[in-house]
Tab-separated table of C-alpha atoms and ligand atoms in Angstrom:
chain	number	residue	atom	x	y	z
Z	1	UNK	CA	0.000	0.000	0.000
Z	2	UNK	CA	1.646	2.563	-0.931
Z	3	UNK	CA	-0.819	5.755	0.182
Z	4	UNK	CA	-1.522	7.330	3.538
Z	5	UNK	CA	-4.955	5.629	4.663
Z	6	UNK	CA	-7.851	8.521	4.856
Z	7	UNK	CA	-9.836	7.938	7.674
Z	8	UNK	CA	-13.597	7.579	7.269
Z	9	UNK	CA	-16.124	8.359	10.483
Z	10	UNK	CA	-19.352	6.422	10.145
Z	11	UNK	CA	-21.899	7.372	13.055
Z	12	UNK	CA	-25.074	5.066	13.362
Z	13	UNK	CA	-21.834	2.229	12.179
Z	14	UNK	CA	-24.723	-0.600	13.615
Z	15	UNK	CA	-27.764	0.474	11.963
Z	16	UNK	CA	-29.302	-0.795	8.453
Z	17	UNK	CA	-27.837	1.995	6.086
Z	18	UNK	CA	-24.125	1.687	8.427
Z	19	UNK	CA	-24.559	-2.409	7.132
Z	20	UNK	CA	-25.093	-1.335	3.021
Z	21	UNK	CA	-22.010	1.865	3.550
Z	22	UNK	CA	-19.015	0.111	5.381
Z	23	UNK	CA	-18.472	-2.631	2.806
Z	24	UNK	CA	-18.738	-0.576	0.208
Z	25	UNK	CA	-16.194	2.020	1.458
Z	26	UNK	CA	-13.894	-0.533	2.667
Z	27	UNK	CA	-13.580	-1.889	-1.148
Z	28	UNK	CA	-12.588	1.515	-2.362
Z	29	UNK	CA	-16.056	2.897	-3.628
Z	30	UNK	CA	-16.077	6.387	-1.937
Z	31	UNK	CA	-12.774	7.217	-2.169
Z	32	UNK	CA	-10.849	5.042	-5.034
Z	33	UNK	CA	-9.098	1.412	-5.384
Z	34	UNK	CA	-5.843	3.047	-4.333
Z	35	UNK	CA	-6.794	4.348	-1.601
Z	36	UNK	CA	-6.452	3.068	2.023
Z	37	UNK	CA	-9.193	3.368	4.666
Z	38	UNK	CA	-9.067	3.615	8.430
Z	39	UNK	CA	-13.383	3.189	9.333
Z	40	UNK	CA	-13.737	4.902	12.939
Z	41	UNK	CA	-17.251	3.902	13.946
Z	42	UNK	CA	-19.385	5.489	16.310
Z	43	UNK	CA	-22.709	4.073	17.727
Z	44	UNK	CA	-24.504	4.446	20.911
Z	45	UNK	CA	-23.176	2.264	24.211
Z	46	UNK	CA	-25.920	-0.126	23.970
Z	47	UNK	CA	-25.186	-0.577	20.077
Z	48	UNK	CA	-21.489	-1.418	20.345
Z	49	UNK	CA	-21.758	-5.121	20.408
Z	50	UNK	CA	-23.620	-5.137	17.268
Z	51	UNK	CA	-20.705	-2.736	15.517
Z	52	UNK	CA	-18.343	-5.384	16.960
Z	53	UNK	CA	-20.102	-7.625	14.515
Z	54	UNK	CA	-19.798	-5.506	11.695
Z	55	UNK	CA	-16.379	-5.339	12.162
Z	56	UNK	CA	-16.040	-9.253	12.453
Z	57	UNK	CA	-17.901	-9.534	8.902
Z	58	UNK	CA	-15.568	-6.618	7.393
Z	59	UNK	CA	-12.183	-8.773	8.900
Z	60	UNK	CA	-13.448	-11.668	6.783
Z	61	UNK	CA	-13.894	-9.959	3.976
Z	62	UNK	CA	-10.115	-9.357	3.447
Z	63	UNK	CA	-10.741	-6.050	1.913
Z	64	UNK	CA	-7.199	-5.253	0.787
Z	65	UNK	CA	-7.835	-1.503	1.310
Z	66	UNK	CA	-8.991	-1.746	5.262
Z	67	UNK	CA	-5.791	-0.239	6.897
Z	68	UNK	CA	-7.379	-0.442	10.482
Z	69	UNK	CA	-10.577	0.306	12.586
Z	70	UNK	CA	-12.158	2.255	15.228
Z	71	UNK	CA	-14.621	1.538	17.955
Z	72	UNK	CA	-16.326	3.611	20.083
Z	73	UNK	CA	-19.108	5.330	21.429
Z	74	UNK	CA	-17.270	8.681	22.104
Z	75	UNK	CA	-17.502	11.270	19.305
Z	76	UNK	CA	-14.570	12.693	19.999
Z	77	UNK	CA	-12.427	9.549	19.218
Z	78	UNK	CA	-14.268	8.321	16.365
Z	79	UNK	CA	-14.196	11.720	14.672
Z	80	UNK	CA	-9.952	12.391	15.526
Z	81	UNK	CA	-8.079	13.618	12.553
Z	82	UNK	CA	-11.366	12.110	10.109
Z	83	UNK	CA	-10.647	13.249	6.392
Z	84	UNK	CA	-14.439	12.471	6.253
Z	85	UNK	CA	-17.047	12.220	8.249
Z	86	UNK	CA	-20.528	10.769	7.537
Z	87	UNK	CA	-23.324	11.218	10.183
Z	88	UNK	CA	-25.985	8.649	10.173
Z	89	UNK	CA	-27.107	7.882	13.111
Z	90	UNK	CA	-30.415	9.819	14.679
Z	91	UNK	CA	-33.024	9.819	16.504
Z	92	UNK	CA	-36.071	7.895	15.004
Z	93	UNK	CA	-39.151	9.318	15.571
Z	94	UNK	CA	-40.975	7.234	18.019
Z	95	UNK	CA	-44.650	7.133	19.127
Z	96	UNK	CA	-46.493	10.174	19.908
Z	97	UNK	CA	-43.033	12.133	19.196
Z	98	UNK	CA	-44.011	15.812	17.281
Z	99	UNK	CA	-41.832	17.045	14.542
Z	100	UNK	CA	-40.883	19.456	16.934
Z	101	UNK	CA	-39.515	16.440	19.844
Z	102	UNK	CA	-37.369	14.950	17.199
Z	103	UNK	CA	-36.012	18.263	16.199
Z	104	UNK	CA	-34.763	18.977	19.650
Z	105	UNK	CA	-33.534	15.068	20.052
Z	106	UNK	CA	-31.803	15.638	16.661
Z	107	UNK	CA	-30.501	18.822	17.503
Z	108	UNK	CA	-28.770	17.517	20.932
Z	109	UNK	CA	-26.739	14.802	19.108
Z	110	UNK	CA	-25.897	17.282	16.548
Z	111	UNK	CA	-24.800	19.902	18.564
Z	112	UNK	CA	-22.140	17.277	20.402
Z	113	UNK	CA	-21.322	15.692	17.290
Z	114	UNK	CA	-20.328	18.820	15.328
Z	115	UNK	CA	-18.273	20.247	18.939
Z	116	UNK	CA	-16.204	17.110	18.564
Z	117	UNK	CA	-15.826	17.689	14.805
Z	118	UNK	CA	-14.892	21.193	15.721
Z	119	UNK	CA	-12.090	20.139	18.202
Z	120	UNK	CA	-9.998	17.180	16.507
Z	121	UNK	CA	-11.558	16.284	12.936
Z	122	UNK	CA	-8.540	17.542	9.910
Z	123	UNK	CA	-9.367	20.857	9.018
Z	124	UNK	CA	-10.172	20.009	5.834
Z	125	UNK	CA	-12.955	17.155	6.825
Z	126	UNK	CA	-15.945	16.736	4.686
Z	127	UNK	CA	-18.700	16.040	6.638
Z	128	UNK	CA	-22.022	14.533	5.375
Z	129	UNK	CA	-24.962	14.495	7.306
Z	130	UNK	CA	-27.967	11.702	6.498
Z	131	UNK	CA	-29.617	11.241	9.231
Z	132	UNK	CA	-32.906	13.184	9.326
Z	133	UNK	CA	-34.145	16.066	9.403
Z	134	UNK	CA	-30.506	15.940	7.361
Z	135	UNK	CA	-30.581	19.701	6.562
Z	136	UNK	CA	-31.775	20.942	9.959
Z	137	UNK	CA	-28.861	18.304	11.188
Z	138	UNK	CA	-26.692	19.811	8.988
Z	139	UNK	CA	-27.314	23.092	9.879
Z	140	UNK	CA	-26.747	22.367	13.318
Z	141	UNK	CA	-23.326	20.299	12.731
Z	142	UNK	CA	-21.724	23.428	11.237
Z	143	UNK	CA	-23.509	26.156	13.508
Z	144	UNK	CA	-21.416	24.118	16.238
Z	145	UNK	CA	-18.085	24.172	14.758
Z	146	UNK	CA	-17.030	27.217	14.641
Z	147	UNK	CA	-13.354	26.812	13.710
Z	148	UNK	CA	-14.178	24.553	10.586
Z	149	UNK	CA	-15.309	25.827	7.610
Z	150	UNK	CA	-18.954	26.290	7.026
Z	151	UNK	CA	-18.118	24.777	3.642
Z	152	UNK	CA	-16.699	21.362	5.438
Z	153	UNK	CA	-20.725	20.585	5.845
Z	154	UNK	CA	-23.390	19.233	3.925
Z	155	UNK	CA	-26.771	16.988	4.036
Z	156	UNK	CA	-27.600	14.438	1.529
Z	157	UNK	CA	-30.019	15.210	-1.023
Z	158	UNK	CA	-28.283	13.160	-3.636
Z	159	UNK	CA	-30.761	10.122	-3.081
Z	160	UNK	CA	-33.656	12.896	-3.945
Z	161	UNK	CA	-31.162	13.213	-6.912
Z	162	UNK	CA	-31.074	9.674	-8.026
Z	163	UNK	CA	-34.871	9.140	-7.442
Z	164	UNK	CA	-35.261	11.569	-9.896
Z	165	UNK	CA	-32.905	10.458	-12.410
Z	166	UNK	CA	-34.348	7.185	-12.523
Z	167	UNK	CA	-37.735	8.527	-13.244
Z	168	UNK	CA	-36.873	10.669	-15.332
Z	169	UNK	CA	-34.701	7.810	-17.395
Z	170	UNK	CA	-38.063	5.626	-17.488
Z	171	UNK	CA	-39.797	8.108	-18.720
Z	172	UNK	CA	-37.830	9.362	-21.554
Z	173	UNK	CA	-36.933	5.997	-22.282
Z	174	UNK	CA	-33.537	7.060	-21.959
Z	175	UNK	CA	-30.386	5.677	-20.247
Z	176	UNK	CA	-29.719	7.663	-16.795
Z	177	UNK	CA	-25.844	7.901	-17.590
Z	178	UNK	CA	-27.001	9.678	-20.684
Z	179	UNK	CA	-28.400	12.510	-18.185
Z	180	UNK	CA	-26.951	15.651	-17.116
Z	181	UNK	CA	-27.818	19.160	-15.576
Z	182	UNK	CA	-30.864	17.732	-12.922
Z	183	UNK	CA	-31.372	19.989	-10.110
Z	184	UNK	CA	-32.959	19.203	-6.781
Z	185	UNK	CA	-33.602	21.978	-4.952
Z	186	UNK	CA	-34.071	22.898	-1.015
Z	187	UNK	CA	-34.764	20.311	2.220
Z	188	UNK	CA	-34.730	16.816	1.736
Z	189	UNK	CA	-38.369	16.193	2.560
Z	190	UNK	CA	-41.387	16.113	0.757
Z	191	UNK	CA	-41.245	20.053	0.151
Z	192	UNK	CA	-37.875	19.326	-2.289
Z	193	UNK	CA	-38.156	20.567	-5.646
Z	194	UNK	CA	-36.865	18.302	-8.424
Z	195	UNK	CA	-36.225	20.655	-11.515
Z	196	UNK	CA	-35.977	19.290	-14.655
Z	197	UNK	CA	-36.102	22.491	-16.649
Z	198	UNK	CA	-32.410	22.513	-17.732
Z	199	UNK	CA	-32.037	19.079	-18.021
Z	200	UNK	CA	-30.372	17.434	-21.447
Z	201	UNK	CA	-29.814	14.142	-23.289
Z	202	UNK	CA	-27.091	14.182	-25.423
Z	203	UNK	CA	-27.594	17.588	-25.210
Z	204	UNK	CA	-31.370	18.067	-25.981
Z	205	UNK	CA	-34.185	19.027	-23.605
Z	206	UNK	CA	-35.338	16.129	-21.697
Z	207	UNK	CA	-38.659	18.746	-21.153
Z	208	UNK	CA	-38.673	19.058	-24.637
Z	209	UNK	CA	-38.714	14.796	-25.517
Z	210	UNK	CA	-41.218	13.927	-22.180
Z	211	UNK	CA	-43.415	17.220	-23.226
Z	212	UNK	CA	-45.697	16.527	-20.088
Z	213	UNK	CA	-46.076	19.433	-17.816
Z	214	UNK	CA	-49.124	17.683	-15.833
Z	215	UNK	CA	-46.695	14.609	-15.354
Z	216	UNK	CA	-43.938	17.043	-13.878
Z	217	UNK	CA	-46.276	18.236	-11.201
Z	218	UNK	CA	-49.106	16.167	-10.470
Z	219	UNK	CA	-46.553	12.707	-10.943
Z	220	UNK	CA	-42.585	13.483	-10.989
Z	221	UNK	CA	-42.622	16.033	-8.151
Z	222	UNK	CA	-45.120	14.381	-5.757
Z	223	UNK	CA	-43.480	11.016	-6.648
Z	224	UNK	CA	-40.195	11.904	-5.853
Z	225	UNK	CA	-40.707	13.568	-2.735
Z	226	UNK	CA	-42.652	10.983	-1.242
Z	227	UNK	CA	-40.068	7.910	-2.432
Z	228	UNK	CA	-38.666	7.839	0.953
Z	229	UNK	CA	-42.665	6.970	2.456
Z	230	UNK	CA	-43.582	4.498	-0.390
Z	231	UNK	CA	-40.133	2.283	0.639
Z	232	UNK	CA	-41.200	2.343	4.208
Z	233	UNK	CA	-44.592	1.611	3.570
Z	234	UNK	CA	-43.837	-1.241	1.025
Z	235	UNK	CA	-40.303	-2.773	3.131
Z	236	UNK	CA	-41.026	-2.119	6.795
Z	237	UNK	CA	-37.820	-0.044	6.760
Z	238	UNK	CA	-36.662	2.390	5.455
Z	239	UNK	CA	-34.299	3.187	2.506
Z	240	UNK	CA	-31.120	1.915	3.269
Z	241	UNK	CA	-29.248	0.319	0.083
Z	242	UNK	CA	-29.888	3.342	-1.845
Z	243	UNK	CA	-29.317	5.536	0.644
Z	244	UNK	CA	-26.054	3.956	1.480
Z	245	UNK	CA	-25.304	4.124	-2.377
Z	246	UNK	CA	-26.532	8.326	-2.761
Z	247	UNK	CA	-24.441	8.727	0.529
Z	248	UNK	CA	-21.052	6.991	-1.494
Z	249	UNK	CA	-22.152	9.237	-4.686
Z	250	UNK	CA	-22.329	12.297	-2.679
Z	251	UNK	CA	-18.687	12.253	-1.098
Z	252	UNK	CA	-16.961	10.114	-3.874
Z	253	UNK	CA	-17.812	13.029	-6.491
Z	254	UNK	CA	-16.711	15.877	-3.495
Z	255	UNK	CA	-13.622	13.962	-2.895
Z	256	UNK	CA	-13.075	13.453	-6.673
Z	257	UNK	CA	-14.596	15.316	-8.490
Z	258	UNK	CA	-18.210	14.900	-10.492
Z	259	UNK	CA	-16.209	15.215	-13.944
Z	260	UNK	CA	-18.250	17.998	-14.801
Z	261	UNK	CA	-21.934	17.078	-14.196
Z	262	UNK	CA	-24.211	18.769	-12.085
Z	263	UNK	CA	-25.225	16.805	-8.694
Z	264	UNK	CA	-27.656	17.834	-5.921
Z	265	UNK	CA	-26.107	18.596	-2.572
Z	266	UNK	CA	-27.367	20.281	0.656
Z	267	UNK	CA	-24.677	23.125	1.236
Z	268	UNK	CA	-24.817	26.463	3.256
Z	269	UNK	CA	-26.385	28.898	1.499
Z	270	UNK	CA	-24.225	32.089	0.088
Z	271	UNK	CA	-27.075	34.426	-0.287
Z	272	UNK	CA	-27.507	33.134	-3.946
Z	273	UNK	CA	-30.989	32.449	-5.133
Z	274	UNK	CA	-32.714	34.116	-2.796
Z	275	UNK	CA	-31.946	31.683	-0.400
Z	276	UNK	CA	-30.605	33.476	3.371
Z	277	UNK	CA	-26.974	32.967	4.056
Z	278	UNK	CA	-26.300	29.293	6.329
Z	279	UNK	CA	-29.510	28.058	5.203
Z	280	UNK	CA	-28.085	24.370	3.999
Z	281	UNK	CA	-30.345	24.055	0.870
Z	282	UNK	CA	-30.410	21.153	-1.802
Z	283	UNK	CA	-28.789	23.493	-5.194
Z	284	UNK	CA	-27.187	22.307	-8.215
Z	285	UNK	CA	-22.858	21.891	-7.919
Z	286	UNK	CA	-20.201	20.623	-10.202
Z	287	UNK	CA	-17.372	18.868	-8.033
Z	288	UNK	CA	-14.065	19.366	-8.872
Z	289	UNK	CA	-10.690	19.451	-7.006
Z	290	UNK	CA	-11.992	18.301	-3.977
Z	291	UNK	CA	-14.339	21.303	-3.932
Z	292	UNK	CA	-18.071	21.883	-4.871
Z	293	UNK	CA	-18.999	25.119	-7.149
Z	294	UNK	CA	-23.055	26.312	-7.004
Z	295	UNK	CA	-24.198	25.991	-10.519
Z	296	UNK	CA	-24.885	29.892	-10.853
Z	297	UNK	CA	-26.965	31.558	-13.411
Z	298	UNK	CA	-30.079	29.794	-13.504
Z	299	UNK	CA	-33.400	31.615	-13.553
Z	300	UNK	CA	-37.044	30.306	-12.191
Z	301	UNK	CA	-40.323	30.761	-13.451
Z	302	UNK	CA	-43.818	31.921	-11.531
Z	303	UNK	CA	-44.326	27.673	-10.563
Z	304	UNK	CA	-39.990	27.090	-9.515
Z	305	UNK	CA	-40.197	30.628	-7.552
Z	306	UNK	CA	-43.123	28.969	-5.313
Z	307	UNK	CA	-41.847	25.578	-5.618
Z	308	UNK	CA	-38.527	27.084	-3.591
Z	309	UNK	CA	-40.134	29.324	-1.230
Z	310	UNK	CA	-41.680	26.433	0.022
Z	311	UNK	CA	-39.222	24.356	0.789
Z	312	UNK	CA	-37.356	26.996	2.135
Z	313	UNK	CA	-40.242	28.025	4.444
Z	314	UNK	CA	-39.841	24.849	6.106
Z	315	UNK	CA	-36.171	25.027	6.366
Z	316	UNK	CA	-36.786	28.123	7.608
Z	317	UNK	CA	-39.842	26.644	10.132
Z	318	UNK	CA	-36.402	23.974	11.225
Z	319	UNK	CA	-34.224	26.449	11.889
Z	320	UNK	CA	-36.528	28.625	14.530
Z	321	UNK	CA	-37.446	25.553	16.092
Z	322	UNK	CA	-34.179	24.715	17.142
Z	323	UNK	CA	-32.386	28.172	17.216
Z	324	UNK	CA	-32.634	28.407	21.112
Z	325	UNK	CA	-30.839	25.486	21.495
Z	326	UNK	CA	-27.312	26.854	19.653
Z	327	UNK	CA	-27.327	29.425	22.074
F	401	NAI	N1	-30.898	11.922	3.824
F	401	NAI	C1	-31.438	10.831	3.253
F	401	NAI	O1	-31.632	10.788	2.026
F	401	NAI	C2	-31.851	9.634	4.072
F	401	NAI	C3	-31.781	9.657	5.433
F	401	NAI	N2	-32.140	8.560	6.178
F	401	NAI	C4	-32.002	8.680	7.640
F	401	NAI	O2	-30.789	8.029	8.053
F	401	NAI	C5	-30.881	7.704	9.432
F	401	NAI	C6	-30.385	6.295	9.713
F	401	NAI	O3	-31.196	5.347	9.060
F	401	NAI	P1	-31.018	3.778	9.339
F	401	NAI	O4	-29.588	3.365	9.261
F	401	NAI	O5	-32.021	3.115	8.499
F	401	NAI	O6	-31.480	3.713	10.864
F	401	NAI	P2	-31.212	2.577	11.955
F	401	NAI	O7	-32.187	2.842	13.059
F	401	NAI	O8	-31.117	1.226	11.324
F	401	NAI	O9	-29.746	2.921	12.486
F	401	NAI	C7	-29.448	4.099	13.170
F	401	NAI	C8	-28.217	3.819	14.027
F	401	NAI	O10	-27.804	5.062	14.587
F	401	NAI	C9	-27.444	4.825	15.916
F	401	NAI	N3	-27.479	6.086	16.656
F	401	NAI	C10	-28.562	6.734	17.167
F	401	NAI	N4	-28.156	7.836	17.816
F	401	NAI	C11	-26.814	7.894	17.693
F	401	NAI	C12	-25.832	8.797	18.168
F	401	NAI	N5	-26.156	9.838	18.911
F	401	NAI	N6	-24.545	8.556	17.841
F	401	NAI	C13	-24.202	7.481	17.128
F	401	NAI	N7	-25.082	6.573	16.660
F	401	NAI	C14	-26.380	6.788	16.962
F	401	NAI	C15	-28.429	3.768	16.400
F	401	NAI	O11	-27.946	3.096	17.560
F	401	NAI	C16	-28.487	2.848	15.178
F	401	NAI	O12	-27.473	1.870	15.227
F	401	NAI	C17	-32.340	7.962	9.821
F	401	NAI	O13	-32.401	9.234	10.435
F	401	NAI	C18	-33.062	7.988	8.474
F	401	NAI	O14	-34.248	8.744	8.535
F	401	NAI	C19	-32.543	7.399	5.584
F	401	NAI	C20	-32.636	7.315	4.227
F	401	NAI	C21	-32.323	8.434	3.379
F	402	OAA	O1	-37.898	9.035	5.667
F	402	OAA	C1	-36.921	8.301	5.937
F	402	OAA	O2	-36.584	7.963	7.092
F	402	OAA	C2	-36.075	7.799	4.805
F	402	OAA	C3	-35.660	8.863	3.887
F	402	OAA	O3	-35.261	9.967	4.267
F	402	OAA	C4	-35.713	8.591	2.455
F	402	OAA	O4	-35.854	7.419	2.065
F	402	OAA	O5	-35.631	9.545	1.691
């Protein structure tokens, strides 16, 4: 081996999406098949057993890339000079728990989480948050590490991204690879706003070859947003192969670069777009150099200008819930 292993920070390293991310990483998928990996994962006390077992199935998998591992329920050691850092683990909403109760849960293990970032992660950590509310999460992550960059944080809308890709693919009759310029927009939630409207294949409009505007909003947008409810409903569980796969998509193309094709991710807001500074809303980038660039330049119509304002009015809605709690 001849590189310097990166090391990787998994949190929520026992759950269902933690089972469908660690092999994958560990065989070079997120950050290439030269690179070595040092997995540091973090799960709650009562949950270390169960990582213990993970890491039992990842030894016998011989993965030639696995330089070493990490154990613990202590942010602060599992996040120690991380390259990257991907938060999964959070609070389920339980019975009779308001949006509001798992905000505040959310926002505690957040708050610690992103304070341990803050003190020993690399100072150029990525950190991608995709456990839900992932923006709010997010949000709260970076509002708590002061010292790192604002741009060091994200939230996951790239499964939002994929969703739509596929559809979109199906109903073009297209192949998704053949894709580029999608834009998802805002919170991942059901308020997101997958935007088509610059979209090409082989550089037509897709708009243009599906020539449905009723399908965009009464199917495509509806459909997409609620993907995440119709998996529950239809598995018991929720999505955890594809999110585990939109999660390796998301920091892969940061860490590497997207080779010039736009991709959704949650970022803090620069005042572009109308959208308030540190809001971290779902926009277009283009990866390159181990950095992400806002696709600038776009414009909306009368439907994309309300389709925004209200996701962002319940990104907004997040953030005053939980503001008395950075204090
Ligand atoms: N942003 C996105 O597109 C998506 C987000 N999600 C979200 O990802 C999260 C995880 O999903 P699953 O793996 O299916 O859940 P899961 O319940 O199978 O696993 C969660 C794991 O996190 C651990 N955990 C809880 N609090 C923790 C803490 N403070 N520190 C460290 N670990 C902690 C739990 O012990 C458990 O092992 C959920 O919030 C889910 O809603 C799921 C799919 C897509
Ligand atoms: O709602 C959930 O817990 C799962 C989720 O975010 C998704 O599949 O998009």
């Amino acid at each position: 081996m001849s590189k310097t292993p990166m090391r990787v920070a998994v949190t929520g390293a026992a759950g269902q999406i933690g089972y469908a991310l660690l092999f994958r990483i560990a065989n070079g998928d997120l950050l290439g098949k030269d690179q070595p990996v040092h997995l540091s994962l973090l799960d709650l006390p009562q949950a270390q057993n169960a990582v213990r077992g993970v890491v039992m199935e990842l030894e016998d998998c011989a993965f030639p890339l696995l330089a070493g591992f990490t154990v613990t329920d202590d942010p602060k050691v599992a996040f120690k000079d991380a390259d990257v850092a991907i938060l999964v683990g959070a609070r389920p909403r339980g019975p009779g728990m308001e949006r509001a109760d798992l905000l505040s849960a959310n926002a505690e293990i957040f708050t610690v989480q992103g304070r341990a970032l803050n003190d020993v992660a690399k100072r150029s950590v990525k950190v991608l948050v995709v456990g839900n509310p992932a923006n709010t999460n997010a949000y709260i992550a970076m509002k708590s590490a002061p010292d790192l960059p604002a741009e060091a944080f994200s939230a996951m809308l790239r499964l939002d991204h994929n969703r739509a890709l596929s559809m979109l693919a199906s109903k073009a009759n297209v192949p998704v690879a053949d894709i580029e310029k999608l834009a998802v927009w805002g919170n991942h939630s059901p308020t997101m706003y997958p935007d088509y409207r610059e979209t090409t294949v082989g550089g037509k409009k897709i708009a243009s070859l599906i020539n449905d505007e009723a399908w965009n909003r009464e199917t495509f947008i509806p459909q997409v947003g609620k993907r995440g409810a119709a998996i529950i409903e239809a598995r018991g569980l929720s999505s955890a192969a594809s999110a585990a796969n939109a999660a390796i998509d998301h920091v892969r193309d940061w860490v590497l670069g997207s080779n010039g094709k736009w991709v959704s991710m949650g970022i803090p807001s620069d005042g572009s777009y109308g959208i308030p500074e540190g809001v971290m809303f779902g926009v277009p980038v283009i990866c390159e150099g181990g950095h992400y660039k806002r696709v600038e330049g776009l414009s909306f119509d009368d439907f994309s200008k309300e389709r925004i304002k209200l996701t962002l009015d319940e990104l907004e809605g997040e953030r005053a819930a939980i503001a008395h709690l950075l204090k």
